[in-house]
Structures are given as C-alpha cells and as structure tokens.
C-alpha cells in the first residue's frame, strides 16, 4: 500500500483489519498507523517500469519491466509475479529520478510547492524580509531605521526618534532580523521596571518572540532547580530584566558578561548617566560591561541631542568607543559641526509629515459643593505635620491619592484617623466627576464613540467602574495589572467592537505598548504629579498611525492644588504638544509639585512654579529648533517613503494565505475559514497526516488572519506571516519533504514540444530553467511560470508507462545544470491549440 497524502512514509503493509479500522505498517519509517477502513488515504502501490524490488521469498533483487492487465508484474528476465511477492527497494529520491520512474505527485501538491518557492523568494522583499512579519502597520521611517542598522556588523545603534514615532518597533524589527538570520542567540532586554511587562507583551503579541522576565521569583526558581552557581543567562537565552534589578544585583551583570550576550537592548537609555570626570552612576556601571563585549547593542532614548548633548554623546561612546575616545571634547565636536558617527536614527515628527494635533479640553463642572468636599479632604491631609523625609513621602502619597480620588486614599487611613476617614467618605459621595463621566458615556455610546479613561490607582478604577455601570446600566471595560494577559487581551478586543463598551478604564499599565489609536478621546480622570506619566498616557493615542486629532479631556477644579496642577500642565503645553524628550525638566516639575503639596495648606499660586516653567519652555524651544539635526548621517527624508513601501510585495499576504491554507488542507490539518477578512481557525489534530510540524506542538490551535490590517486592529488574532510558528512549520515541512516535487503539465500553446522545467533556489532567489529537445528554452521558463498559464488535466499513467519514458526524461535532464539539485521538476507538453 501507499499513503496518498504522505508518500514520505514509503511502502506500507496491512497488518490487520480491526473492525472499521486498518492497521498499516510502514517499515522504512518505523511507523504503524491506525486508519479508518473507508479512508481514502491509502491506495494500492504501483511499481513503475525500471523500478527495483526484492522477491519476498528469496530476497533476490529484480527490476520491473512492466505490468499486465491482470495486475501481475513482468520482470526484466521474463518472469511474472504478483505484487504480494515483491517488496519495493528504496530508489534515489532526486526529482529527476522520481520523474523517470513515473512517481508523480498530486497536482495540488505541485502547485503548492511552486507557490511556496515563489513565496520564499517573494517574502525577501528586496531586503525588507523579516521586517514584514510583525503585527505592525508598516511605516517607512521605521523600516529605514531598521535596515540602516542591520547593514552594520555588529549592529550597535542609537534609536533616538521623537516620542510617538515607534522606537520600540524599530528595536524589535532589528532584533527579529538578528534572531532569524542567526546573528543573535542570547538576547538581553534591559528596561525600567515600569516597562518590562510592556516589552514582554510587545515581543509576544507582535513578533511571536518568547522571552522570560527575569525577576526575583525567576532567579529563585533558577537557583532552586539548577543550583545557586548556575547563571540565569545559561538557563534562559532570551530574557528581559528591570534596570533597577540589574543595579541592585551586580552579580547579574557579571553573569551576563560571562554568558556572552549576543544582543543587548536598553530602553530609556538616557537613564545611563556618566557625568564628566565620573565613572558613571550605578545604572551606567551595570550596563557598560555588557555593552563592552563588542557585540550587538541597541540603545533607545527619548532625550534629543539638543536637550542633553553630554548624555547623548555618552550613549554614542558606549556604542562607538573607537569613534569617540575618552579624551574627545563633546562641546568642541558640536561647535565644529562635525557629523555624528553613523550609528544613530533620529527621525522627527516633521520628517513623517507630522501627526494629527492634540486638542486639550478642560472640564469645569459647576458643582461647588462637590469640589468643596474634595478640597476639604486634600487640605486636611496637607495640614498634617511631616517632621522627616519618611513622613514627607507618606504625606505626599496621601495628598496625591486624595487628589486622584477619595477611594484611592481611604485604604491608607488608619482607624484612628476618624476625621480624615469622614472627610474621605463625604468627598467620595460628593465627587462630581463620576456623575459627569456617566452622562458623557451615555452620549458616546449612542454615537458609537470610544473613550479611554486613565486613573492612577486600582481603587479609583473599581469605584468608577461600579458607578458607571450602575448609572448607565451598561458594561464598562477595565484594564489593570491584576488581570491575566489573556483577560487583558479580551477586554481590549471587546472594547474595540462596534457594539462593545464605550468606555475602558485603565491604570497606568494601559501604557504597556497597547494600540489605542482607534479611540476617539482620552479622559485623564486624575493628573499625576509627574508630567512624564501624563505624557505616557497621552502617547497611547497620540502616536504614529493615528488619523484624527487627539482629544484630551481633563478636569480643572475651581480652586485648590488640583486646579494649580491643571494650570501648570496647560502652561507647559502638555495638552498641546509632545514633551516626551524633556526628561530632566519634567522631573523638576514633579519635584516642585510635591514640595508645594507637603509644604502646608492653603492656595498654591501658579507663580510658585515660574522657575520650572521657564526651564521647561527653554528646553522645548531648543528641541523644536533642532539645531544639530544636520549632524546626523543619512537621515530619513520624507521623499524616501514611496520608494521604501514600493519594495513591499502587494501580493505577499494573498500568496502566504494560499500556500498555508492549501498546505494545511493537504496535510490533514483542521482548517476552517471564519468571519473576517482572512481569518482561519487551524488545528494540528489527530487527523493530521504528519505527526508533527517543526516548531508546532501536537494539538496546537491557532486563530489568526493573513491580513495585516485585521491583525493590527484585533490583537486577539494571530498574524499568519513570516515568523509565525504555523507558517514557518508548514513551509519547513514543504521544504524538507518530497511532496509536490515532481509534476506533469499539459498546456495549450502556439507550438508543439515536450520538455522539462526545473526550479532552483539560489539563496532566496528563485531561478527557473526550461529545456526541450532543442536545448535550453529561457523563453518557455518565463512563460510557464506566468500566473495566467493554465494547465490541462493529465493522466499520469498514460504518460509515464510509454516505452522509452525514462530514457527520454534522462536525456532531457542532461541539459539541466549538473551540479545543482532542483527543488521541483515538471515534465511539460505544449500542444498546439
């Protein structure tokens, strides 16, 4: 017997029939399969003329001359035997040998292998290749930055684009390329503690990359399972570590150096400070030895050269110590306008045509009693004494929580603080913001609009959710750190639906790289004292890919500290333009607000912040003028956009879909089209004709789409593209297996001829060679591969059982390149129409 759909198993022998099932042994592969008796997977084995076999009785090696109508075979010595007396001998498996023997593959398999070869070549996309596999909208400046970086070896690059333009995406594109091309195996991502989960989710959701978060618990697990001397970088080869943990545990950096990290990625790299004449602050000293390994390093910074020239040059020095030795004068280089080393990308919003504007709108609710109750609580807490640094920190936290919402401060109040608890309960009842938000939410729901509401504290989220659902009698979406990753994905997916919630309330973890550009507006329920946190919130909407203005709603109380903070942020320009690069100035603003909050009670005039306001304005003016922008080598220019995007094959997604769905169907994978643009549910189940796919676990199920826009819009769907386990597993199965390597084509044409078409891969480039009796036919090679070329049905046996078939094939094959093995060979016959 022969397995129709998995010929790689070789010849099979029926061992038993057990009721409705057949037990078949395939000795060459050492496998035994149990198949349904009525399955069409098995067919009678046919021995082609010229093939070899052994007589079961004696082991004698014989050659098949042909077959008779009664099913018996003629041997070359004239004997006639039945198939039961023979056992096939494995033949050479080159496509030419198989074609000569008449072992022809199913036309569907041949067509799919041809498409797979086209796909392998096409998806290189003129060098963009692995950049196209991420669940991202394609922006030319990001592709340009990633490609520029990857052309260097090692890749040591500073990503310094303006805030909102996708530095993290660029870093992930570069990382993906280095991993997929084998240039990086051990990868370490270092980020501030507040961003490590963002990186973990970003790498998995968008790039199918599995990383391990190396935190205290994971380090304990490594020590318990492998011993205290085992390096966690030897146990986990792709890890994310909080910068704070790396500083706290110097041995971690030593272990990373000893392990030999291939790629180091540092987010928020402006935290790596090394003042003049100083060995560097702890963060710098922790990262510098790993960067000094001389391998791949990516540094991401939001601080532009114009705002912190010394810090910027220190980062360049980490990357290119050869170009910027210790004795170099940064100021002198700037004064002489000497170009920067070619290892920086610093795209500005102006370079990509700008982003839609921010439109801040202060909400002033006419409710003196409600605001008064909140102010009374805040002032009560501000008047409490704070005699030392610890008490001042505790007082600041209480005042900040009270300003955010009374519900947030209640858990910090002890039972003895009866007056404070009374004021908090009264303020919680009188707070005018939940009622205002409930009224607005009803209108947004009716208009089909979406609002993302940010709150600083989980207690605020719970209180607000309860009020909105009770008042509006409709579900409200939530997003916070205590939800599982799966629940977070579900909440966002439901929020995106047209008939989903109009409001999603999120704590700061909603800034974890999520795509909320689809929202109509942002509501800042409270205003954190650090403007950078507010900037991060706004950045969830105000980022590359947004097509409409970013509406920002925030509350401006009639008096008190809350009003002063709102006025301060207005004067900084936070609600009108991005300030993400002004890290130093924004920290000063945060310290100034905290100092005023704990100084005592009473009104805080806006004039109290004149100093930090002026410093912030000056810094912003320096950045806006971009005085040093011409120092960057080969920067991205707007006119490059069309040329870069033209290299992305228009038919890539459609061809991937055709190859993957057809291969899945031919291999017996469960594949079901679902409602959507190109959405499928695929399963490697018990009916599969292969026991495994490379990189895909048995029983694995995938719900995904081949359409990039649909994948970007719905992060609950997998993106079936380059790098996805199912796509790569099926392509690997096609590449390694023999299915679809030999075919027959008959085509109506304007001439009569018979020949061979062979396809070769030169690296990733597909090359076709056609020959007929007259010799090489490059014109036919091109013609036969045109998408519109139609093939007529062929009776394979009528072709291959003709006398002299094998000799004719081998004679034609002599005109093919001898030293190269074809990926696919087709015998073609052109007949005059």
Short mmCIF file of C-alpha atoms in Angstrom, two decimals, residues 174-613:
data_model
loop_
_atom_site.label_atom_id
_atom_site.label_comp_id
_atom_site.label_asym_id
_atom_site.label_seq_id
_atom_site.Cartn_x
_atom_site.Cartn_y
_atom_site.Cartn_z
CA UNK A 174 16.19 44.81 14.27
CA UNK A 175 16.05 42.14 16.97
CA UNK A 176 13.80 39.96 14.81
CA UNK A 177 16.23 40.21 11.89
CA UNK A 178 19.24 39.33 14.03
CA UNK A 179 17.48 36.33 15.59
CA UNK A 180 16.06 34.97 12.33
CA UNK A 181 19.36 35.29 10.48
CA UNK A 182 21.27 33.56 13.27
CA UNK A 183 23.30 36.64 14.17
CA UNK A 184 21.95 36.68 17.75
CA UNK A 185 21.03 33.81 20.03
CA UNK A 186 21.40 35.16 23.58
CA UNK A 187 19.34 38.34 23.90
CA UNK A 188 19.02 40.62 26.93
CA UNK A 189 16.48 43.47 27.11
CA UNK A 190 17.03 45.97 29.94
CA UNK A 191 14.22 48.42 30.70
CA UNK A 192 12.89 50.42 33.65
CA UNK A 193 10.75 48.31 35.95
CA UNK A 194 7.59 50.07 34.77
CA UNK A 195 8.23 48.93 31.18
CA UNK A 196 9.37 45.31 31.46
CA UNK A 197 5.87 43.87 31.12
CA UNK A 198 5.31 46.14 28.13
CA UNK A 199 8.34 44.61 26.43
CA UNK A 200 7.27 41.09 27.30
CA UNK A 201 3.83 41.64 25.75
CA UNK A 202 5.14 43.59 22.76
CA UNK A 203 7.58 40.88 21.73
CA UNK A 204 4.99 38.12 22.03
CA UNK A 205 1.92 39.85 20.57
CA UNK A 206 3.66 41.49 17.65
CA UNK A 207 6.64 39.30 16.81
CA UNK A 208 5.91 35.77 18.15
CA UNK A 209 9.05 36.04 20.29
CA UNK A 210 9.00 34.24 23.65
CA UNK A 211 11.09 35.99 26.31
CA UNK A 212 11.43 35.31 30.04
CA UNK A 213 11.05 38.08 32.62
CA UNK A 214 13.99 37.67 34.95
CA UNK A 215 12.66 38.94 38.28
CA UNK A 216 13.27 37.92 41.90
CA UNK A 217 10.98 34.91 41.68
CA UNK A 218 12.52 33.64 38.44
CA UNK A 219 16.02 33.97 39.93
CA UNK A 220 14.90 31.92 42.93
CA UNK A 221 13.48 29.28 40.57
CA UNK A 222 16.80 29.04 38.71
CA UNK A 223 18.74 28.68 41.98
CA UNK A 224 16.31 26.02 43.26
CA UNK A 225 16.22 23.97 40.05
CA UNK A 226 19.84 24.29 38.89
CA UNK A 227 21.84 25.36 41.93
CA UNK A 228 22.97 28.75 43.18
CA UNK A 229 26.03 28.84 40.90
CA UNK A 230 24.04 28.41 37.69
CA UNK A 231 23.79 31.56 35.58
CA UNK A 232 20.21 32.51 34.71
CA UNK A 233 21.51 33.55 31.26
CA UNK A 234 22.54 29.95 30.62
CA UNK A 235 19.10 28.67 31.60
CA UNK A 236 17.13 31.34 29.69
CA UNK A 237 18.67 32.63 26.48
CA UNK A 238 16.19 35.43 25.81
CA UNK A 239 15.39 37.50 28.86
CA UNK A 240 14.05 40.85 30.00
CA UNK A 241 15.48 42.42 33.16
CA UNK A 242 14.46 45.56 35.02
CA UNK A 243 17.26 48.14 35.10
CA UNK A 244 16.63 48.56 38.83
CA UNK A 245 17.25 44.83 39.43
CA UNK A 246 20.44 44.90 37.39
CA UNK A 247 21.69 47.77 39.55
CA UNK A 248 20.58 46.11 42.78
CA UNK A 249 22.32 42.82 41.91
CA UNK A 250 25.76 43.49 40.38
CA UNK A 251 26.36 39.76 40.00
CA UNK A 252 23.65 39.66 37.33
CA UNK A 253 25.68 41.93 35.08
CA UNK A 254 28.77 39.80 35.71
CA UNK A 255 26.84 36.65 34.76
CA UNK A 256 25.54 38.34 31.60
CA UNK A 257 29.10 39.22 30.58
CA UNK A 258 30.30 35.67 31.31
CA UNK A 259 27.43 34.16 29.31
CA UNK A 260 28.32 36.31 26.31
CA UNK A 261 25.17 38.25 25.42
CA UNK A 262 24.80 38.46 21.62
CA UNK A 263 22.31 41.34 21.62
CA UNK A 264 21.79 43.92 24.37
CA UNK A 265 18.76 46.22 24.15
CA UNK A 266 18.43 49.09 26.64
CA UNK A 267 15.19 51.07 26.74
CA UNK A 268 15.08 54.55 28.27
CA UNK A 269 18.87 54.60 27.88
CA UNK A 270 19.06 58.25 28.96
CA UNK A 271 18.99 56.83 32.50
CA UNK A 272 22.57 55.63 31.87
CA UNK A 273 24.31 58.74 33.16
CA UNK A 274 28.00 59.39 33.41
CA UNK A 275 28.85 62.99 34.41
CA UNK A 276 32.19 64.49 33.32
CA UNK A 277 35.09 63.09 35.32
CA UNK A 278 32.89 60.43 36.89
CA UNK A 279 32.94 56.62 36.43
CA UNK A 280 29.20 56.66 35.92
CA UNK A 281 26.08 56.30 38.01
CA UNK A 282 25.08 52.75 39.08
CA UNK A 283 22.85 52.16 36.04
CA UNK A 284 25.67 53.13 33.70
CA UNK A 285 28.18 50.93 35.50
CA UNK A 286 25.78 47.97 35.40
CA UNK A 287 25.19 48.14 31.63
CA UNK A 288 28.60 49.32 30.36
CA UNK A 289 30.47 45.97 30.79
CA UNK A 290 27.78 44.14 28.77
CA UNK A 291 27.89 46.78 26.04
CA UNK A 292 31.69 46.50 26.02
CA UNK A 293 31.51 42.87 24.83
CA UNK A 294 31.64 44.31 21.33
CA UNK A 295 28.52 42.52 20.09
CA UNK A 296 25.15 43.87 19.02
CA UNK A 297 23.75 46.76 21.16
CA UNK A 298 20.59 48.83 20.73
CA UNK A 299 20.03 51.89 22.90
CA UNK A 300 16.67 53.68 22.92
CA UNK A 301 16.38 57.24 24.18
CA UNK A 302 13.66 59.88 24.21
CA UNK A 303 16.09 62.66 25.11
CA UNK A 304 17.22 64.55 22.00
CA UNK A 305 20.75 65.77 21.41
CA UNK A 306 19.58 69.39 21.75
CA UNK A 307 18.33 68.86 25.32
CA UNK A 308 21.24 66.84 26.76
CA UNK A 309 24.26 66.87 24.48
CA UNK A 310 26.61 65.36 27.07
CA UNK A 311 24.24 62.46 27.89
CA UNK A 312 23.65 61.85 24.18
CA UNK A 313 27.37 61.63 23.46
CA UNK A 314 27.88 59.29 26.41
CA UNK A 315 25.45 56.85 24.77
CA UNK A 316 27.28 57.14 21.47
CA UNK A 317 30.50 56.48 23.36
CA UNK A 318 29.06 53.22 24.70
CA UNK A 319 28.30 52.16 21.13
CA UNK A 320 31.36 53.50 19.31
CA UNK A 321 34.28 53.99 21.71
CA UNK A 322 36.59 53.87 18.69
CA UNK A 323 34.95 56.96 17.15
CA UNK A 324 34.57 58.80 20.47
CA UNK A 325 37.59 58.10 22.68
CA UNK A 326 37.76 59.24 26.29
CA UNK A 327 39.73 62.40 25.55
CA UNK A 328 37.29 63.73 22.94
CA UNK A 329 35.62 67.09 23.66
CA UNK A 330 31.88 66.84 23.06
CA UNK A 331 31.47 70.61 23.09
CA UNK A 332 34.26 71.04 20.55
CA UNK A 333 32.69 68.48 18.22
CA UNK A 334 29.36 70.30 18.37
CA UNK A 335 30.98 73.68 17.85
CA UNK A 336 32.84 72.42 14.77
CA UNK A 337 29.62 70.83 13.44
CA UNK A 338 31.43 67.51 12.96
CA UNK A 339 28.93 64.81 11.86
CA UNK A 340 27.95 62.16 14.38
CA UNK A 341 29.19 58.58 13.96
CA UNK A 342 26.95 56.61 11.54
CA UNK A 343 25.07 54.73 14.24
CA UNK A 344 22.05 56.93 15.03
CA UNK A 345 18.44 57.24 13.87
CA UNK A 346 16.67 60.42 15.00
CA UNK A 347 13.51 60.89 12.96
CA UNK A 348 11.30 63.86 13.85
CA UNK A 349 7.54 64.16 13.54
CA UNK A 350 8.14 66.74 10.81
CA UNK A 351 10.07 64.11 8.83
CA UNK A 352 7.00 61.85 8.61
CA UNK A 353 4.61 64.64 7.69
CA UNK A 354 3.55 65.39 11.25
CA UNK A 355 0.88 63.76 13.39
CA UNK A 356 -2.69 64.98 13.99
CA UNK A 357 -2.78 67.72 16.64
CA UNK A 358 -3.60 67.35 20.31
CA UNK A 359 -6.75 69.11 21.43
CA UNK A 360 -6.87 69.54 25.17
CA UNK A 361 -10.21 70.46 26.73
CA UNK A 362 -10.52 71.42 30.38
CA UNK A 363 -13.71 70.15 32.02
CA UNK A 364 -15.06 72.59 34.61
CA UNK A 365 -18.06 71.11 36.40
CA UNK A 366 -20.41 73.57 38.10
CA UNK A 367 -20.68 71.82 41.45
CA UNK A 368 -19.24 73.96 44.24
CA UNK A 369 -20.36 71.56 46.97
CA UNK A 370 -18.82 68.52 45.32
CA UNK A 371 -15.49 70.20 44.59
CA UNK A 372 -15.56 71.73 48.07
CA UNK A 373 -15.79 68.33 49.72
CA UNK A 374 -12.76 67.13 47.73
CA UNK A 375 -10.80 70.30 48.56
CA UNK A 376 -11.59 69.93 52.27
CA UNK A 377 -10.15 66.40 52.28
CA UNK A 378 -6.99 67.45 50.43
CA UNK A 379 -6.41 70.46 52.67
CA UNK A 380 -6.91 68.36 55.81
CA UNK A 381 -4.15 66.00 54.67
CA UNK A 382 -1.85 68.85 53.60
CA UNK A 383 -2.05 70.39 57.07
CA UNK A 384 -0.83 67.21 58.78
CA UNK A 385 2.72 67.53 60.17
CA UNK A 386 5.67 65.79 58.47
CA UNK A 387 8.84 66.03 60.52
CA UNK A 388 11.25 63.90 58.48
CA UNK A 389 11.80 62.59 54.96
CA UNK A 390 9.83 59.37 55.54
CA UNK A 391 6.82 61.30 56.86
CA UNK A 392 7.02 63.73 53.96
CA UNK A 393 6.96 60.83 51.47
CA UNK A 394 3.97 59.32 53.28
CA UNK A 395 2.19 62.67 53.32
CA UNK A 396 2.88 63.27 49.62
CA UNK A 397 1.43 59.89 48.72
CA UNK A 398 -1.74 60.57 50.70
CA UNK A 399 -2.26 64.00 49.14
CA UNK A 400 -1.63 62.61 45.65
CA UNK A 401 -4.15 59.82 46.20
CA UNK A 402 -6.73 62.20 47.65
CA UNK A 403 -6.43 64.46 44.61
CA UNK A 404 -6.87 61.41 42.36
CA UNK A 405 -9.97 60.14 44.17
CA UNK A 406 -11.17 59.72 47.75
CA UNK A 407 -11.50 55.97 47.13
CA UNK A 408 -7.74 55.80 46.49
CA UNK A 409 -6.74 57.40 49.80
CA UNK A 410 -9.16 55.51 52.07
CA UNK A 411 -7.01 52.33 52.30
CA UNK A 412 -4.11 54.44 53.66
CA UNK A 413 -6.12 55.97 56.50
CA UNK A 414 -5.97 54.18 59.83
CA UNK A 415 -8.99 53.57 62.06
CA UNK A 416 -7.75 56.28 64.43
CA UNK A 417 -7.89 58.94 61.72
CA UNK A 418 -11.62 59.38 62.10
CA UNK A 419 -11.81 62.92 60.77
CA UNK A 420 -9.82 62.08 57.66
CA UNK A 421 -11.96 59.00 57.05
CA UNK A 422 -15.14 61.04 57.49
CA UNK A 423 -13.92 63.64 55.02
CA UNK A 424 -12.88 60.94 52.54
CA UNK A 425 -16.29 59.25 52.71
CA UNK A 426 -18.07 62.59 52.25
CA UNK A 427 -15.82 63.56 49.33
CA UNK A 428 -16.31 60.17 47.70
CA UNK A 429 -20.08 60.65 47.84
CA UNK A 430 -19.93 64.24 46.56
CA UNK A 431 -17.23 63.86 43.88
CA UNK A 432 -18.76 65.41 40.71
CA UNK A 433 -16.52 63.59 38.22
CA UNK A 434 -18.21 60.14 38.19
CA UNK A 435 -21.64 61.70 37.53
CA UNK A 436 -20.25 63.87 34.73
CA UNK A 437 -18.49 60.90 33.17
CA UNK A 438 -21.64 58.73 33.35
CA UNK A 439 -23.62 61.38 31.46
CA UNK A 440 -20.95 61.70 28.78
CA UNK A 441 -20.57 57.94 28.42
CA UNK A 442 -24.23 57.60 27.51
CA UNK A 443 -23.74 60.08 24.67
CA UNK A 444 -20.56 58.39 23.48
CA UNK A 445 -22.34 55.05 23.45
CA UNK A 446 -25.18 56.44 21.36
CA UNK A 447 -22.69 57.97 18.91
CA UNK A 448 -20.63 54.77 18.68
CA UNK A 449 -17.54 56.52 20.10
CA UNK A 450 -14.81 55.14 22.34
CA UNK A 451 -13.14 56.80 25.34
CA UNK A 452 -10.06 55.56 27.17
CA UNK A 453 -10.16 56.72 30.81
CA UNK A 454 -6.89 56.73 32.75
CA UNK A 455 -6.76 56.53 36.55
CA UNK A 456 -3.70 56.31 38.77
CA UNK A 457 -5.00 53.81 41.33
CA UNK A 458 -6.81 50.49 41.26
CA UNK A 459 -9.26 51.68 43.97
CA UNK A 460 -10.29 54.55 41.71
CA UNK A 461 -10.87 52.13 38.85
CA UNK A 462 -13.12 49.85 40.93
CA UNK A 463 -15.14 52.78 42.30
CA UNK A 464 -15.57 54.43 38.91
CA UNK A 465 -16.49 51.19 37.16
CA UNK A 466 -19.16 50.46 39.74
CA UNK A 467 -20.65 53.95 39.41
CA UNK A 468 -20.68 53.98 35.60
CA UNK A 469 -22.24 50.54 35.27
CA UNK A 470 -24.86 51.32 37.89
CA UNK A 471 -25.71 54.71 36.37
CA UNK A 472 -25.57 53.70 32.71
CA UNK A 473 -26.68 50.08 33.09
CA UNK A 474 -24.05 49.07 30.58
CA UNK A 475 -20.77 47.22 30.77
CA UNK A 476 -17.52 49.15 31.22
CA UNK A 477 -14.18 47.74 30.07
CA UNK A 478 -11.26 47.56 32.50
CA UNK A 479 -7.51 47.13 32.17
CA UNK A 480 -5.21 46.79 35.17
CA UNK A 481 -2.14 44.94 36.39
CA UNK A 482 -4.04 42.24 38.29
CA UNK A 483 -5.76 40.91 35.16
CA UNK A 484 -4.18 37.93 33.40
CA UNK A 485 -2.65 38.65 29.96
CA UNK A 486 -5.49 36.67 28.37
CA UNK A 487 -8.13 38.74 30.18
CA UNK A 488 -6.41 41.97 29.18
CA UNK A 489 -6.46 40.87 25.53
CA UNK A 490 -10.15 40.03 25.83
CA UNK A 491 -11.03 43.37 27.45
CA UNK A 492 -9.28 45.33 24.70
CA UNK A 493 -10.83 43.17 21.96
CA UNK A 494 -14.34 43.70 23.32
CA UNK A 495 -13.69 47.43 23.72
CA UNK A 496 -12.76 47.62 20.03
CA UNK A 497 -16.04 46.06 18.89
CA UNK A 498 -18.62 48.45 17.48
CA UNK A 499 -21.18 47.14 19.97
CA UNK A 500 -18.64 46.86 22.78
CA UNK A 501 -18.25 49.19 25.78
CA UNK A 502 -17.96 52.92 25.05
CA UNK A 503 -15.53 53.33 27.97
CA UNK A 504 -12.45 51.41 29.05
CA UNK A 505 -10.91 52.40 32.41
CA UNK A 506 -7.22 51.71 32.74
CA UNK A 507 -4.50 52.12 35.33
CA UNK A 508 -1.01 53.11 34.17
CA UNK A 509 -0.39 49.60 32.86
CA UNK A 510 -2.59 50.59 29.92
CA UNK A 511 0.58 52.24 28.68
CA UNK A 512 2.08 48.78 28.00
CA UNK A 513 2.54 49.32 24.29
CA UNK A 514 -1.13 48.75 23.54
CA UNK A 515 -2.61 50.20 20.38
CA UNK A 516 -5.41 52.55 21.40
CA UNK A 517 -5.20 54.86 18.40
CA UNK A 518 -8.72 53.78 17.46
CA UNK A 519 -10.16 55.64 20.49
CA UNK A 520 -12.00 58.91 19.88
CA UNK A 521 -10.79 60.58 23.04
CA UNK A 522 -8.67 60.28 26.15
CA UNK A 523 -10.03 61.16 29.60
CA UNK A 524 -7.50 61.99 32.32
CA UNK A 525 -9.61 61.28 35.39
CA UNK A 526 -6.71 62.45 37.56
CA UNK A 527 -3.45 64.27 36.88
CA UNK A 528 -0.34 62.51 38.24
CA UNK A 529 2.28 64.90 39.56
CA UNK A 530 4.91 63.68 37.13
CA UNK A 531 4.18 65.18 33.69
CA UNK A 532 6.04 62.27 32.06
CA UNK A 533 3.29 59.91 33.30
CA UNK A 534 0.64 62.14 31.74
CA UNK A 535 2.71 62.24 28.54
CA UNK A 536 2.82 58.44 28.53
CA UNK A 537 -0.97 58.30 28.88
CA UNK A 538 -1.48 60.72 26.00
CA UNK A 539 1.03 58.72 23.96
CA UNK A 540 -1.37 55.77 23.87
CA UNK A 541 -3.43 57.79 21.36
CA UNK A 542 -1.02 60.45 20.08
CA UNK A 543 1.32 58.22 18.12
CA UNK A 544 2.19 57.18 14.61
CA UNK A 545 -0.81 55.60 12.91
CA UNK A 546 -3.47 57.93 14.31
CA UNK A 547 -5.52 59.65 11.60
CA UNK A 548 -7.56 62.16 13.62
CA UNK A 549 -6.82 64.78 16.29
CA UNK A 550 -6.23 63.51 19.81
CA UNK A 551 -8.96 64.88 22.08
CA UNK A 552 -7.76 65.08 25.70
CA UNK A 553 -10.30 65.73 28.45
CA UNK A 554 -9.05 66.66 31.91
CA UNK A 555 -10.69 68.17 34.99
CA UNK A 556 -9.90 71.70 36.18
CA UNK A 557 -11.29 72.21 39.71
CA UNK A 558 -12.45 75.71 40.68
CA UNK A 559 -9.71 76.11 43.32
CA UNK A 560 -7.02 74.36 45.30
CA UNK A 561 -3.93 72.35 44.46
CA UNK A 562 -5.76 70.33 41.80
CA UNK A 563 -6.55 73.50 39.84
CA UNK A 564 -2.96 74.71 40.11
CA UNK A 565 -1.59 71.41 38.74
CA UNK A 566 -4.01 71.60 35.77
CA UNK A 567 -2.96 75.21 35.04
CA UNK A 568 0.71 74.24 35.35
CA UNK A 569 0.36 71.47 32.75
CA UNK A 570 -1.55 73.84 30.46
CA UNK A 571 1.28 76.38 30.59
CA UNK A 572 3.91 73.71 29.95
CA UNK A 573 1.93 72.84 26.82
CA UNK A 574 1.42 69.20 27.81
CA UNK A 575 -2.07 69.02 26.27
CA UNK A 576 -0.95 70.62 23.01
CA UNK A 577 2.38 69.04 22.03
CA UNK A 578 4.59 66.08 22.99
CA UNK A 579 7.17 66.71 25.71
CA UNK A 580 8.48 63.17 26.00
CA UNK A 581 12.11 64.13 25.41
CA UNK A 582 12.35 66.67 28.23
CA UNK A 583 13.10 64.12 30.92
CA UNK A 584 15.21 66.36 33.20
CA UNK A 585 12.82 69.31 33.08
CA UNK A 586 9.76 67.19 33.71
CA UNK A 587 11.39 65.60 36.75
CA UNK A 588 11.94 69.09 38.14
CA UNK A 589 8.26 69.89 37.63
CA UNK A 590 7.28 66.73 39.53
CA UNK A 591 9.58 67.62 42.45
CA UNK A 592 8.21 71.17 42.56
CA UNK A 593 4.60 69.93 42.75
CA UNK A 594 5.43 67.51 45.55
CA UNK A 595 7.26 70.21 47.51
CA UNK A 596 4.23 72.51 47.36
CA UNK A 597 1.86 69.68 48.27
CA UNK A 598 3.65 68.83 51.52
CA UNK A 599 4.61 72.42 52.47
CA UNK A 600 1.30 73.05 54.21
CA UNK A 601 -2.28 74.07 53.49
CA UNK A 602 -3.72 76.94 51.51
CA UNK A 603 -3.79 78.01 47.87
CA UNK A 604 -0.71 77.38 45.75
CA UNK A 605 -0.28 80.21 43.23
CA UNK A 606 0.84 79.27 39.74
CA UNK A 607 3.68 81.76 40.20
CA UNK A 608 5.25 79.26 42.60
CA UNK A 609 6.29 77.29 39.51
CA UNK A 610 7.74 80.13 37.44
CA UNK A 611 11.26 78.71 37.63
CA UNK A 612 10.47 75.20 36.40
CA UNK A 613 8.07 76.61 33.80
#
